[in-house]
mmCIF file of C-alpha atoms in Angstrom:
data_model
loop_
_atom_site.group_PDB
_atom_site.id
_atom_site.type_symbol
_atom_site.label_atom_id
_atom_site.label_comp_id
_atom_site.label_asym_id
_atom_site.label_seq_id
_atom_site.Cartn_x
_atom_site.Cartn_y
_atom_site.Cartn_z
ATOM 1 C CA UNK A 18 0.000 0.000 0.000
ATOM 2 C CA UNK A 19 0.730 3.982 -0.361
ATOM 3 C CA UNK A 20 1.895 3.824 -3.555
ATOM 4 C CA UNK A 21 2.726 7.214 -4.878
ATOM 5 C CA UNK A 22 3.202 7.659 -8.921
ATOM 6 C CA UNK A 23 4.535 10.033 -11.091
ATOM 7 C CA UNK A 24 4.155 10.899 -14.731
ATOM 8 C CA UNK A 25 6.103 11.127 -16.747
ATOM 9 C CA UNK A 26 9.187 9.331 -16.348
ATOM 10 C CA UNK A 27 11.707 11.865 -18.090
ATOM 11 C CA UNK A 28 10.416 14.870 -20.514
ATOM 12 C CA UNK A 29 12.422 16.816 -22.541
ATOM 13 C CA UNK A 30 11.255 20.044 -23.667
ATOM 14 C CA UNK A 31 12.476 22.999 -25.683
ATOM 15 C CA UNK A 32 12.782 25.904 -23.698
ATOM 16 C CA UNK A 33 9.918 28.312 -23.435
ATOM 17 C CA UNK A 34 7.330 25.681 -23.121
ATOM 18 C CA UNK A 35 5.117 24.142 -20.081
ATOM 19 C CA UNK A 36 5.353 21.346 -18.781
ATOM 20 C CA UNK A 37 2.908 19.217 -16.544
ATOM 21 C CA UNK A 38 4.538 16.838 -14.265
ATOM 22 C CA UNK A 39 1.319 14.826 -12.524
ATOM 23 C CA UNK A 40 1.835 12.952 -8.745
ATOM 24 C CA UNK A 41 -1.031 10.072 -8.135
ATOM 25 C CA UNK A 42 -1.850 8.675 -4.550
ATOM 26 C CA UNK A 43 -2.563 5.009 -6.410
ATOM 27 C CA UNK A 44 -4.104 3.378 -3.305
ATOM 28 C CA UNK A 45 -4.781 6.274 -1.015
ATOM 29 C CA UNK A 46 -6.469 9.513 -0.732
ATOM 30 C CA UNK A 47 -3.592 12.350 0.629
ATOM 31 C CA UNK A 48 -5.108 15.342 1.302
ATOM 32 C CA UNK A 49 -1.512 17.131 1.522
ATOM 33 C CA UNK A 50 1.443 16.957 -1.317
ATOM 34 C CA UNK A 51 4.810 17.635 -1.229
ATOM 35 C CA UNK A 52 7.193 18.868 -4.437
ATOM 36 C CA UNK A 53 10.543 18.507 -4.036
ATOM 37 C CA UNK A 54 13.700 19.468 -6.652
ATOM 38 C CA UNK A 55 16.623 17.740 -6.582
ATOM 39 C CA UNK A 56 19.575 19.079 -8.793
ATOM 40 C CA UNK A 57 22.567 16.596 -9.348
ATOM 41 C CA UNK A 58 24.571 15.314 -6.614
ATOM 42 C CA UNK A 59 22.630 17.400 -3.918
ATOM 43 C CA UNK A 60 19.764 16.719 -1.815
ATOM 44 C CA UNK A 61 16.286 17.499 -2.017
ATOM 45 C CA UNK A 62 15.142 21.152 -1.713
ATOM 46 C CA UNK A 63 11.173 21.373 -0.628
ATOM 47 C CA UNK A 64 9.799 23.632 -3.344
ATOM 48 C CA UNK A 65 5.607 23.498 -2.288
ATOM 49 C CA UNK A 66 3.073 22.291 -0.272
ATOM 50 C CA UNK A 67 0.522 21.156 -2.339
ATOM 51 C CA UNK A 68 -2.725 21.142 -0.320
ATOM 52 C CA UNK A 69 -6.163 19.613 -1.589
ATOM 53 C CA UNK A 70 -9.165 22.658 -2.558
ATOM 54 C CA UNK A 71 -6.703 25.228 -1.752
ATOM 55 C CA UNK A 72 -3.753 27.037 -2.801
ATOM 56 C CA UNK A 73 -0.393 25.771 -2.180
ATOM 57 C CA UNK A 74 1.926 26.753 0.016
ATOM 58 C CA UNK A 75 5.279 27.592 -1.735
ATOM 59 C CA UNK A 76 9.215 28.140 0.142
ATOM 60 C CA UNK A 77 10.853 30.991 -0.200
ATOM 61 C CA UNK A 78 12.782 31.123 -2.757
ATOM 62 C CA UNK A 79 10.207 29.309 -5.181
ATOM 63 C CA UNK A 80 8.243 31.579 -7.765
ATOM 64 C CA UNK A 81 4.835 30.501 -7.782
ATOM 65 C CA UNK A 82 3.873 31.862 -11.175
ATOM 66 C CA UNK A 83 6.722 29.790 -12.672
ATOM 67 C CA UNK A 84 5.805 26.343 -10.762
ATOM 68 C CA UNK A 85 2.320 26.102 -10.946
ATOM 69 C CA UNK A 86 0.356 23.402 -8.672
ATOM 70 C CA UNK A 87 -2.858 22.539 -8.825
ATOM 71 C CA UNK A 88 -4.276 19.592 -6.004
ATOM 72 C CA UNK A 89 -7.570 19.414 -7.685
ATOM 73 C CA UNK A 90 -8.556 16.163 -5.827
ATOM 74 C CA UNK A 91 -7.267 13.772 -3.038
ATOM 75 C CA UNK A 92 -5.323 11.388 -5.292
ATOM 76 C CA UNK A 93 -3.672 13.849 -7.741
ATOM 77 C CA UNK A 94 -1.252 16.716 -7.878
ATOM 78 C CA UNK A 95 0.465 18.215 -10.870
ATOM 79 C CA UNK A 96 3.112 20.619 -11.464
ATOM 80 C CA UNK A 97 3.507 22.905 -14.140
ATOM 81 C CA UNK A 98 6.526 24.839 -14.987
ATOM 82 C CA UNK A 99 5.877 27.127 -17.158
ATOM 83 C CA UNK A 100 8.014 28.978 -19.759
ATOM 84 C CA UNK A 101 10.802 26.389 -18.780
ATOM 85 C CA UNK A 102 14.480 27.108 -19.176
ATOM 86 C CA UNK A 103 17.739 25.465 -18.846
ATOM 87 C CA UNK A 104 17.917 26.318 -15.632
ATOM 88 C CA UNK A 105 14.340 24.486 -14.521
ATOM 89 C CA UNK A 106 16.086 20.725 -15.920
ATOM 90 C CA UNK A 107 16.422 18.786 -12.628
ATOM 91 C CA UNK A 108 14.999 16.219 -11.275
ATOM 92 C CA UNK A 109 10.880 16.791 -9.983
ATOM 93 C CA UNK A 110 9.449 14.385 -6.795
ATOM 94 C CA UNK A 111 6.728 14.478 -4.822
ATOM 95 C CA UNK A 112 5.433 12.928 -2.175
ATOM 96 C CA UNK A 113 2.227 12.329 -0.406
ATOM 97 C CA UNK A 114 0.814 11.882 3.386
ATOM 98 C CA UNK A 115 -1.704 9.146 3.934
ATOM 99 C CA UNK A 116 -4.682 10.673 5.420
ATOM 100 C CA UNK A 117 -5.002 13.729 7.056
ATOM 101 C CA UNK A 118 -1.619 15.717 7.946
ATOM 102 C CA UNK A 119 -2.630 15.719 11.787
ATOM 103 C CA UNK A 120 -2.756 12.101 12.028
ATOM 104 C CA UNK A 121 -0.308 10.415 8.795
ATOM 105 C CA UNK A 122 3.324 9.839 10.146
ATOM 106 C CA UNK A 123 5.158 9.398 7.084
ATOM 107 C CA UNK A 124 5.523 11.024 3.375
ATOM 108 C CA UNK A 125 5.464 8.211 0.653
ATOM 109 C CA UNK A 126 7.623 9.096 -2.368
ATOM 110 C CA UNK A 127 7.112 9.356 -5.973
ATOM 111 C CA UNK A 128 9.632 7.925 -8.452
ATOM 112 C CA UNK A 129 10.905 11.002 -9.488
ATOM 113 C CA UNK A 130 10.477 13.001 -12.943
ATOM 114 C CA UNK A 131 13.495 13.807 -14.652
ATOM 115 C CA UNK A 132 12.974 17.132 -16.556
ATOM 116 C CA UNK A 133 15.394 18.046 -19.205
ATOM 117 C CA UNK A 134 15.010 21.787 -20.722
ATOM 118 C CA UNK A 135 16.899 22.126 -24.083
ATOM 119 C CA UNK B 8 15.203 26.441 12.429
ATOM 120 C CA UNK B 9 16.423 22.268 12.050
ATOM 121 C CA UNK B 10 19.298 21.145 9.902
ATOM 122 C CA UNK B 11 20.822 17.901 9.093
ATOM 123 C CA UNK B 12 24.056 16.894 8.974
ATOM 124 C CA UNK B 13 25.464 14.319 6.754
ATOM 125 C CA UNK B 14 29.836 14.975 7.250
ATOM 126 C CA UNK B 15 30.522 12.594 4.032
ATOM 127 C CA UNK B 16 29.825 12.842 0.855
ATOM 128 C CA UNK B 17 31.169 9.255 -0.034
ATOM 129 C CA UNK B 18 31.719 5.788 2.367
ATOM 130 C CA UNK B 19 33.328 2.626 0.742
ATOM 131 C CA UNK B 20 33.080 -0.139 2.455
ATOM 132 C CA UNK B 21 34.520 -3.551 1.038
ATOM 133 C CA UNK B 22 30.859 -6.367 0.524
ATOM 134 C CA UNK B 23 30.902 -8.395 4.007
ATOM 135 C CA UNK B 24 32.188 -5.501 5.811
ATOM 136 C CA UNK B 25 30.119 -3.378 8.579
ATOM 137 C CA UNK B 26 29.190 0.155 7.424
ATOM 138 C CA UNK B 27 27.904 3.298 8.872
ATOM 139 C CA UNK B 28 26.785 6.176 7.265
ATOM 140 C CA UNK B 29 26.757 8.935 9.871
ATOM 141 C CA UNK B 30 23.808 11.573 10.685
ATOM 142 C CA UNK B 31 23.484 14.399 13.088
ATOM 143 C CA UNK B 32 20.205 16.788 13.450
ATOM 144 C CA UNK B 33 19.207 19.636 14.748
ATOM 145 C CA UNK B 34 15.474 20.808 15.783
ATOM 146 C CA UNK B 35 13.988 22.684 18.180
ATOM 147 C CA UNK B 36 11.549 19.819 19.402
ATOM 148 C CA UNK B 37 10.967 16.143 19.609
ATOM 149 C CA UNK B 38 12.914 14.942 16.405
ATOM 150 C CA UNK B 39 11.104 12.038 13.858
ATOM 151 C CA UNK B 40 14.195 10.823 11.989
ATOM 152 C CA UNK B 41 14.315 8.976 8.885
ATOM 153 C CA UNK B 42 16.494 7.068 6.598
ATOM 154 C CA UNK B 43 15.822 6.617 2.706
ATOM 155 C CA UNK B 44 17.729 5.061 -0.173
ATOM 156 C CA UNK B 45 17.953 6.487 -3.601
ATOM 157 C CA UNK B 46 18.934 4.312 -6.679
ATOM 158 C CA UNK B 47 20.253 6.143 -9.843
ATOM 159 C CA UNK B 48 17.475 8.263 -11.311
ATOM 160 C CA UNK B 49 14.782 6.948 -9.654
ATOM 161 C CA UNK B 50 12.595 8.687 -5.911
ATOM 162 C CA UNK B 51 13.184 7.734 -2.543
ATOM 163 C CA UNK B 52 12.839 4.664 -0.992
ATOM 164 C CA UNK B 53 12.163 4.528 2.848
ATOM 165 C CA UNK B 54 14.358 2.615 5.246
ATOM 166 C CA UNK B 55 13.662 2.857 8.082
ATOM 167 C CA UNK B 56 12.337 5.725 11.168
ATOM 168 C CA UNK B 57 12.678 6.781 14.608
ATOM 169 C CA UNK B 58 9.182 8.530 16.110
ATOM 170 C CA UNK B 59 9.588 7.263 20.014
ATOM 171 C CA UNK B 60 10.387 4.159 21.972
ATOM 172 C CA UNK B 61 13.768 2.255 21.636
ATOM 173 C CA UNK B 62 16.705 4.070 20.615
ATOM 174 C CA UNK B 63 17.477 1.394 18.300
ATOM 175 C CA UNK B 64 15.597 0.773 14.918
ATOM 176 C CA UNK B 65 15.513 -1.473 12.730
ATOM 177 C CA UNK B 66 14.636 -1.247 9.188
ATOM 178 C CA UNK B 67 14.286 -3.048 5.903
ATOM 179 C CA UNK B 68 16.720 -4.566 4.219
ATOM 180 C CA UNK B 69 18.835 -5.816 7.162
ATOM 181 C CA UNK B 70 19.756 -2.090 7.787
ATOM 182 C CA UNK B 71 19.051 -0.366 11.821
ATOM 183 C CA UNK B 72 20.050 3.091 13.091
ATOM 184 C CA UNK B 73 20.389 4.244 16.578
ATOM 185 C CA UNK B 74 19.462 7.525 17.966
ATOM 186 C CA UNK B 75 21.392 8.818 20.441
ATOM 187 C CA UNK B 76 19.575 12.170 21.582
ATOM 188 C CA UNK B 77 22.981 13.764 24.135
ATOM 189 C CA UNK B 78 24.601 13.504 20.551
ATOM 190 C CA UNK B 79 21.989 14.332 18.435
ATOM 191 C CA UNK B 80 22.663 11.795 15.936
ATOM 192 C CA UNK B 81 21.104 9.019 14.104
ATOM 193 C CA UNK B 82 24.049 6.719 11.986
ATOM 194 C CA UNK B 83 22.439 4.064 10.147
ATOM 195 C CA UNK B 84 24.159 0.812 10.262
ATOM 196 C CA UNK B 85 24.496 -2.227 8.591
ATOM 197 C CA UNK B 86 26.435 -5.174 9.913
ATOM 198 C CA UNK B 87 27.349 -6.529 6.831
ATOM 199 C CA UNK B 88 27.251 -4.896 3.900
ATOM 200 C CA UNK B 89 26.390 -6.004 -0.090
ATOM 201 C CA UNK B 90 27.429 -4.822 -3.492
ATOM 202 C CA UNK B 91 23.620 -4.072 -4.206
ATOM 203 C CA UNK B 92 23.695 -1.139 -0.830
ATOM 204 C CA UNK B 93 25.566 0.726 -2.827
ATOM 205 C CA UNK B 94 23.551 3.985 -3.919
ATOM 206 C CA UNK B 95 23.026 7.458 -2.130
ATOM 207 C CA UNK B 96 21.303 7.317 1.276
ATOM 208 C CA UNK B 97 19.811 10.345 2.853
ATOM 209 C CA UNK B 98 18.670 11.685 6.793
ATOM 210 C CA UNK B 99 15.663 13.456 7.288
ATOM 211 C CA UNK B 100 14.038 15.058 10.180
ATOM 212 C CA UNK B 101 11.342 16.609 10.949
ATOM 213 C CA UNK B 102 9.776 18.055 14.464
ATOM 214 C CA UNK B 103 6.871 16.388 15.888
ATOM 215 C CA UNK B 104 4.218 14.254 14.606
ATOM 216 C CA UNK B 105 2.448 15.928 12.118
ATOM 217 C CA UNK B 106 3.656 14.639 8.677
ATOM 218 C CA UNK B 107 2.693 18.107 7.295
ATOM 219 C CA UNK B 108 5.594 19.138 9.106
ATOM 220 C CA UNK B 109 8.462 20.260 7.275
ATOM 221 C CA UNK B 110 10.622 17.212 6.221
ATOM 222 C CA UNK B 111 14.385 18.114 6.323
ATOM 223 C CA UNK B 112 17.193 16.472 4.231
ATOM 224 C CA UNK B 113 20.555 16.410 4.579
ATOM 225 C CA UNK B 114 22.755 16.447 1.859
ATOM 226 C CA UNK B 115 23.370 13.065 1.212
ATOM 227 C CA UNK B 116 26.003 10.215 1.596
ATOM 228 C CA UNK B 117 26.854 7.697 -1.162
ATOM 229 C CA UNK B 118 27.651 4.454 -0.232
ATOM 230 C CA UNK B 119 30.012 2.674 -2.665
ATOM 231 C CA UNK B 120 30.294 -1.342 -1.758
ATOM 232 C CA UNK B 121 32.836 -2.912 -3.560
ATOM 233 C CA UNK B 122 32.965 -6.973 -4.224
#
């Protein structure tokens, strides 16, 4: 149980496009998503908090009008960057709490999307 | 603010050896540590976490860690290590219970196992 997918896999895009990365809860409902960045060789940086019928919540640092996230329902989250550059290629994961935030213990972790920005 | 600490980048460790890959944290509160494992372009895989009870924890994969709260650590620990641990292992923490919490990670350790 608490599977957590991603889609796609790896997307290469020419620059100035959007992209839509999408995170599925496959056998639960997670009222509260995480996206996380992870650049080569370094750790993962918490970009949002991607919270079910509302607006996310987004770290500072992280423009909001260039990583849009929409948490439309309680099994999916996507992630659009839009007007990508160069820069945006890294690698995209998110991550989902089972149940409510007050009572889940753990974040279950998508298998990554690798975006590549040309 | 809470911080972890990961002091090496890179552990070898020769296959049927013990290994430790060491952690240290920092947070204001009670700490909720945990371990993952990431393979080569692929997302996190948990290991194994510390929320309360006995200080040491065991995980999958044959792998424990042991938090030691005076140091403020949390090493993970194998006692005998394979060819197939070898792949970049990261410590988390977080305060409290609430999984909406902040998560934490530190930067990272790779663990190279060689035959």
């Amino acid at each position: 149980g608490a599977v957590v997918s991603q889609h796609p896999s790896w997307v290469i895009c020419k620059s100035g496009t959007s992209v839509k990365i999408e995170c599925r809860s496959l056998d639960f409902q997670a009222t509260t998503m995480f996206w996380y960045r992870q650049f080569p060789k370094q750790s993962l940086m918490l970009m949002a908090t991607s919270n079910e019928g509302s607006k996310a919540t987004y770290e500072q640092g992280v423009e909001k009008d260039k990583f849009l996230i929409n948490h439309a329902s309680l099994t999916l989250s996507t992630l659009t960057v839009t007007s990508a550059h160069p820069e945006d290629s890294s690698f995209y994961i998110c991550s989902a709490i089972l149940g409510t935030s007050g009572s889940a213990d753990e974040q279950f972790f998508g298998p990554g999307t690798r975006l590549t920005v040309l | 603010a809470q911080s972890v600490a990961q002091p090496e980048d890179q552990v070898n460790v020769a296959e049927g050896n013990p290994l430790t890959v060491k952690c240290t944290y920092s947070v204001s509160g009670n700490p909720y540590l945990f371990w993952y494992v990431q393979y080569p372009n692929r997302g996190l895989q948990f290991l194994l976490k510390y929320i309360t009870g006995d200080n040491l924890v065991k995980g999958s994969y044959g792998f424990e860690a042991e938090f030691n709260k005076s140091q403020t650590s949390f090493h993970l620990k194998k006692p005998s290590a394979l060819v197939s641990d070898s792949a970049l292992y990261f410590c988390a923490v977080r305060e409290g219970p609430n999984a909406g919490n902040m998560l934490t990670f530190g930067g990272g350790t790779r663990l190279m196992v060689k035959p």
